[in-house]
Short mmCIF file of C-alpha atoms in Angstrom, two decimals:
data_model
loop_
_atom_site.label_atom_id
_atom_site.label_comp_id
_atom_site.label_asym_id
_atom_site.label_seq_id
_atom_site.Cartn_x
_atom_site.Cartn_y
_atom_site.Cartn_z
CA MET A 1 0.37 0.06 -0.23
CA THR A 2 1.05 3.36 -0.88
CA LEU A 3 0.49 6.17 1.54
CA VAL A 4 0.31 10.08 0.37
CA PRO A 5 0.46 13.09 2.42
CA ILE A 6 -3.17 14.45 3.19
CA LYS A 7 -3.96 17.81 1.93
CA PRO A 8 -5.54 19.28 5.12
CA ALA A 9 -9.10 20.80 4.63
CA ARG A 10 -10.04 24.38 4.44
CA SER A 11 -11.88 25.74 7.43
CA LEU A 12 -15.05 27.13 7.09
CA ALA A 13 -13.22 30.56 7.40
CA GLU A 14 -10.78 30.25 4.65
CA THR A 15 -13.31 29.05 2.36
CA ALA A 16 -15.64 32.06 3.10
CA ALA A 17 -12.59 34.30 2.84
CA SER A 18 -11.78 32.42 -0.49
CA GLN A 19 -15.31 33.76 -2.19
CA ILE A 20 -15.60 37.06 -0.83
CA ARG A 21 -11.64 37.96 -2.23
CA ASP A 22 -13.26 37.12 -5.52
CA ALA A 23 -16.21 39.12 -5.12
CA ILE A 24 -13.65 41.84 -3.87
CA LEU A 25 -11.35 41.27 -6.84
CA SER A 26 -13.96 40.95 -9.62
CA GLY A 27 -15.75 44.33 -8.47
CA ALA A 28 -18.65 42.46 -7.50
CA PHE A 29 -17.99 44.13 -4.33
CA ARG A 30 -17.41 47.54 -4.82
CA LEU A 31 -14.30 49.95 -3.31
CA GLY A 32 -15.61 51.43 -0.03
CA GLU A 33 -18.84 49.07 -0.14
CA ASN A 34 -20.62 47.86 3.12
CA ILE A 35 -20.47 44.24 3.16
CA SER A 36 -23.15 42.87 5.50
CA GLU A 37 -22.35 40.43 7.92
CA ASP A 38 -25.70 39.07 8.04
CA ARG A 39 -26.27 38.77 4.25
CA LEU A 40 -22.90 37.03 4.30
CA VAL A 41 -24.13 34.58 6.79
CA GLU A 42 -27.70 34.16 4.98
CA ARG A 43 -25.84 33.50 1.18
CA LEU A 44 -22.86 31.56 2.43
CA GLY A 45 -25.40 29.23 4.30
CA VAL A 46 -22.60 29.28 7.51
CA SER A 47 -22.68 30.90 10.91
CA ARG A 48 -21.41 34.55 12.15
CA THR A 49 -17.89 33.22 13.57
CA PRO A 50 -16.94 31.71 10.09
CA VAL A 51 -17.67 35.04 8.26
CA ARG A 52 -15.73 37.12 11.26
CA ASP A 53 -12.86 35.24 10.79
CA ALA A 54 -12.60 35.14 7.24
CA MET A 55 -13.26 39.06 7.44
CA ALA A 56 -9.93 39.00 9.99
CA LEU A 57 -8.10 36.84 7.14
CA LEU A 58 -8.93 39.81 4.50
CA ALA A 59 -8.11 42.49 6.98
CA ARG A 60 -5.10 41.33 7.11
CA GLU A 61 -4.59 41.65 3.29
CA GLY A 62 -5.57 45.02 3.37
CA LEU A 63 -8.69 43.93 1.43
CA VAL A 64 -11.32 44.82 4.15
CA ILE A 65 -11.60 47.55 6.57
CA VAL A 66 -13.21 46.37 10.05
CA ARG A 67 -14.71 49.60 11.57
CA PRO A 68 -16.07 48.98 15.06
CA LYS A 69 -19.95 49.46 15.26
CA ARG A 70 -20.08 50.33 11.84
CA GLY A 71 -19.47 47.23 10.11
CA THR A 72 -16.76 45.80 7.42
CA PHE A 73 -16.11 47.51 4.49
CA VAL A 74 -14.04 46.77 1.38
CA PHE A 75 -11.00 49.04 1.12
CA GLU A 76 -11.17 52.72 -0.26
CA THR A 77 -8.16 54.67 -1.92
CA SER A 78 -7.45 58.10 -2.45
CA PRO A 79 -5.14 59.81 -4.96
CA GLU A 80 -2.28 59.97 -2.62
CA ASP A 81 -2.78 56.07 -2.14
CA ILE A 82 -2.86 55.32 -5.80
CA LYS A 83 0.38 57.13 -6.22
CA ALA A 84 1.85 55.18 -3.09
CA ILE A 85 1.05 51.73 -4.95
CA CYS A 86 2.32 52.80 -8.33
CA ASP A 87 5.48 53.86 -6.82
CA TYR A 88 5.47 50.48 -4.81
CA ARG A 89 4.57 48.61 -7.86
CA GLU A 90 7.55 49.90 -10.11
CA ILE A 91 9.95 49.98 -7.53
CA LEU A 92 9.25 46.09 -6.64
CA GLU A 93 8.37 44.55 -10.38
CA THR A 94 11.32 46.11 -12.27
CA GLN A 95 13.76 44.13 -9.75
CA ALA A 96 11.35 41.23 -10.02
CA VAL A 97 11.31 40.98 -13.75
CA ARG A 98 15.46 40.95 -13.45
CA VAL A 99 15.49 38.14 -11.19
CA ALA A 100 13.03 36.23 -12.97
CA LEU A 101 15.02 36.68 -16.10
CA ARG A 102 18.00 35.77 -14.29
CA CYS A 103 16.74 32.74 -12.64
CA ASP A 104 14.19 31.08 -15.04
CA ARG A 105 14.18 33.11 -18.02
CA THR A 106 12.58 30.45 -20.77
CA ALA A 107 9.54 29.59 -18.52
CA TYR A 108 8.89 33.53 -17.37
CA LEU A 109 8.77 34.28 -21.03
CA ALA A 110 7.00 31.34 -21.99
CA GLU A 111 4.40 32.35 -19.52
CA LEU A 112 4.39 35.73 -20.50
CA GLN A 113 3.57 34.38 -23.82
CA THR A 114 0.72 32.26 -23.15
CA VAL A 115 -0.97 35.03 -20.75
CA ILE A 116 -0.85 37.53 -23.78
CA ASP A 117 -2.85 34.84 -26.24
CA ALA A 118 -5.40 34.46 -23.44
CA MET A 119 -5.29 38.30 -22.96
CA THR A 120 -5.90 38.77 -26.86
CA ALA A 121 -8.86 36.15 -26.57
CA ALA A 122 -10.35 37.77 -23.71
CA LEU A 123 -10.08 41.67 -25.33
CA GLU A 124 -11.73 40.23 -28.68
CA ALA A 125 -14.58 38.60 -26.77
CA ASP A 126 -15.31 41.89 -24.55
CA ASP A 127 -14.67 39.81 -21.39
CA ALA A 128 -13.80 42.49 -18.53
CA ASN A 129 -13.30 40.29 -15.98
CA ALA A 130 -11.16 37.25 -17.63
CA TYR A 131 -9.05 40.24 -19.10
CA GLY A 132 -8.36 41.65 -15.58
CA ARG A 133 -7.56 38.24 -14.13
CA LEU A 134 -5.31 37.73 -16.87
CA ASP A 135 -3.56 41.58 -16.28
CA THR A 136 -2.98 40.09 -12.72
CA GLN A 137 -1.30 36.74 -13.82
CA PHE A 138 0.67 38.37 -16.42
CA HIS A 139 2.44 41.19 -13.45
CA GLY A 140 2.60 38.17 -10.80
CA ALA A 141 4.72 35.95 -13.16
CA ALA A 142 7.61 37.82 -11.84
CA PHE A 143 7.23 37.01 -8.78
CA SER A 144 6.16 33.22 -9.66
CA HIS A 145 9.36 32.80 -11.11
CA CYS A 146 12.15 35.04 -9.49
CA GLY A 147 12.82 31.89 -7.00
CA ASN A 148 12.76 34.65 -3.73
CA SER A 149 10.20 34.15 -0.94
CA TYR A 150 10.77 37.61 -0.12
CA LEU A 151 9.95 39.39 -3.32
CA LYS A 152 7.16 37.10 -3.29
CA ASP A 153 5.79 38.28 0.13
CA ALA A 154 6.30 42.02 -0.54
CA ASN A 155 4.33 41.71 -3.62
CA SER A 156 1.12 40.16 -1.71
CA LEU A 157 1.12 43.01 0.38
CA VAL A 158 -0.62 44.69 -2.38
CA ALA A 159 -1.27 42.17 -4.72
CA GLY A 160 -5.12 41.69 -4.02
CA ARG A 161 -5.78 46.10 -3.81
CA ILE A 162 -4.47 46.27 -7.11
CA ALA A 163 -6.54 43.25 -8.48
CA ALA A 164 -9.45 45.03 -7.09
CA LEU A 165 -8.27 48.36 -8.29
CA ARG A 166 -8.11 46.73 -12.18
CA ALA A 167 -11.68 45.17 -11.60
CA ASN A 168 -13.06 48.73 -10.27
CA ILE A 169 -11.43 51.45 -12.16
CA THR A 170 -10.42 49.89 -15.69
CA ALA A 171 -13.00 47.25 -16.52
CA PRO A 172 -15.55 49.86 -17.33
CA TYR A 173 -13.05 51.39 -20.23
CA ALA A 174 -12.75 48.93 -23.09
CA GLU A 175 -10.73 51.68 -24.93
CA ARG A 176 -8.04 51.66 -21.88
CA ARG A 177 -8.32 47.70 -22.01
CA ALA A 178 -7.23 47.77 -25.67
CA GLU A 179 -4.45 50.34 -24.79
CA SER A 180 -3.31 48.13 -22.12
CA MET A 181 -3.00 45.20 -24.09
CA ALA A 182 -1.23 46.93 -26.78
CA GLU A 183 1.51 48.15 -23.68
CA HIS A 184 1.66 44.21 -22.27
CA VAL A 185 2.71 43.30 -26.03
CA ALA A 186 5.33 46.13 -26.19
CA MET A 187 6.76 44.79 -22.96
CA VAL A 188 6.74 41.09 -23.52
CA ASP A 189 8.81 42.00 -26.94
CA LEU A 190 11.14 44.55 -25.11
CA LEU A 191 12.33 41.44 -22.65
CA GLY A 192 12.51 38.79 -25.32
CA THR A 193 15.24 40.98 -27.05
CA GLY A 194 16.89 42.48 -23.70
CA GLU A 195 15.81 45.76 -23.78
CA LEU A 196 15.63 46.09 -20.19
CA ASP A 197 16.06 49.84 -19.60
CA ALA A 198 13.17 50.16 -22.55
CA PHE A 199 11.15 47.81 -20.51
CA ASP A 200 11.57 49.89 -17.60
CA ALA A 201 10.37 53.10 -19.19
CA ALA A 202 7.32 51.30 -20.65
CA LEU A 203 6.28 49.59 -17.15
CA LYS A 204 6.76 53.15 -15.46
CA ILE A 205 4.26 54.41 -18.16
CA HIS A 206 1.80 51.50 -17.93
CA ILE A 207 1.71 51.15 -14.14
CA ARG A 208 1.13 55.43 -14.03
CA ARG A 209 -1.81 55.47 -16.17
CA THR A 210 -3.17 53.79 -13.11
CA GLU A 211 -3.15 57.17 -11.77
CA ASP A 212 -5.15 59.04 -14.75
CA VAL A 213 -7.85 56.00 -14.78
CA TYR A 214 -8.61 56.15 -11.14
CA SER A 215 -9.09 59.69 -11.47
CA ARG A 216 -11.43 59.08 -14.65
CA ALA A 217 -13.68 56.39 -12.50
CA LEU A 218 -13.85 58.81 -9.32
CA ALA A 219 -15.42 61.52 -11.60
CA ASP A 220 -17.83 58.87 -13.53
CA GLY A 221 -18.76 57.35 -10.44
CA HIS A 222 -17.53 53.98 -11.02
CA LEU A 223 -15.86 53.31 -7.50
CA GLY A 224 -18.77 52.82 -5.29
CA GLY A 225 -19.26 54.09 -1.75
CA SER A 226 -19.48 53.39 2.29
CA THR A 227 -23.37 53.31 2.13
CA THR A 228 -23.75 50.59 0.00
CA GLU A 229 -24.63 47.31 1.11
CA VAL A 230 -24.32 43.62 -0.43
CA GLN A 231 -27.37 42.87 -2.63
CA LYS A 232 -29.43 39.81 -2.84
#
């Protein structure tokens, strides 16, 4: 008889956190939205304890803010916060890309091309949610292939927030997705030819567009608000 390792079952809190996280990252729960505990208990079919534990997990990821006597809210942002996130991304990702190219170049570039192909299909299908998930995978690939747990952990501090921002501020604008697609293709081409300085410049422009799109999404009312509750 061959014995194999047993994978530990996920707790109810982890399962609930996964579903709530997916809803935030897909934009189903909007920035600043009040996530009603009563509605979650009803819809997830669990007691309050795993729901509260799930919220504690998501709070550690920076995706929700628990406000005593007021409730739990999806994180909100500001122009200053967006700028800080962009600064952080620019510094971290340029270094992670270099490490990934040094440690796992072939597999890293192959994954980027696979993602580009899938992004093209999502763009043609006008599937904003799929495009957003693939965009996250594209930028996360450097951390997956860098072989450095500290870089991965540093990215995890903002990865969820960045994915949620994509869903909330980029998804409403088809023309921005088309522009984004062209930028991703250009970046892969630059990595393939080893033009790292040009890649850095292209990545900086790509990341900094987040600030402009945020301002537009805010003006257009796509960023939700703290008075909204989860809908049935």
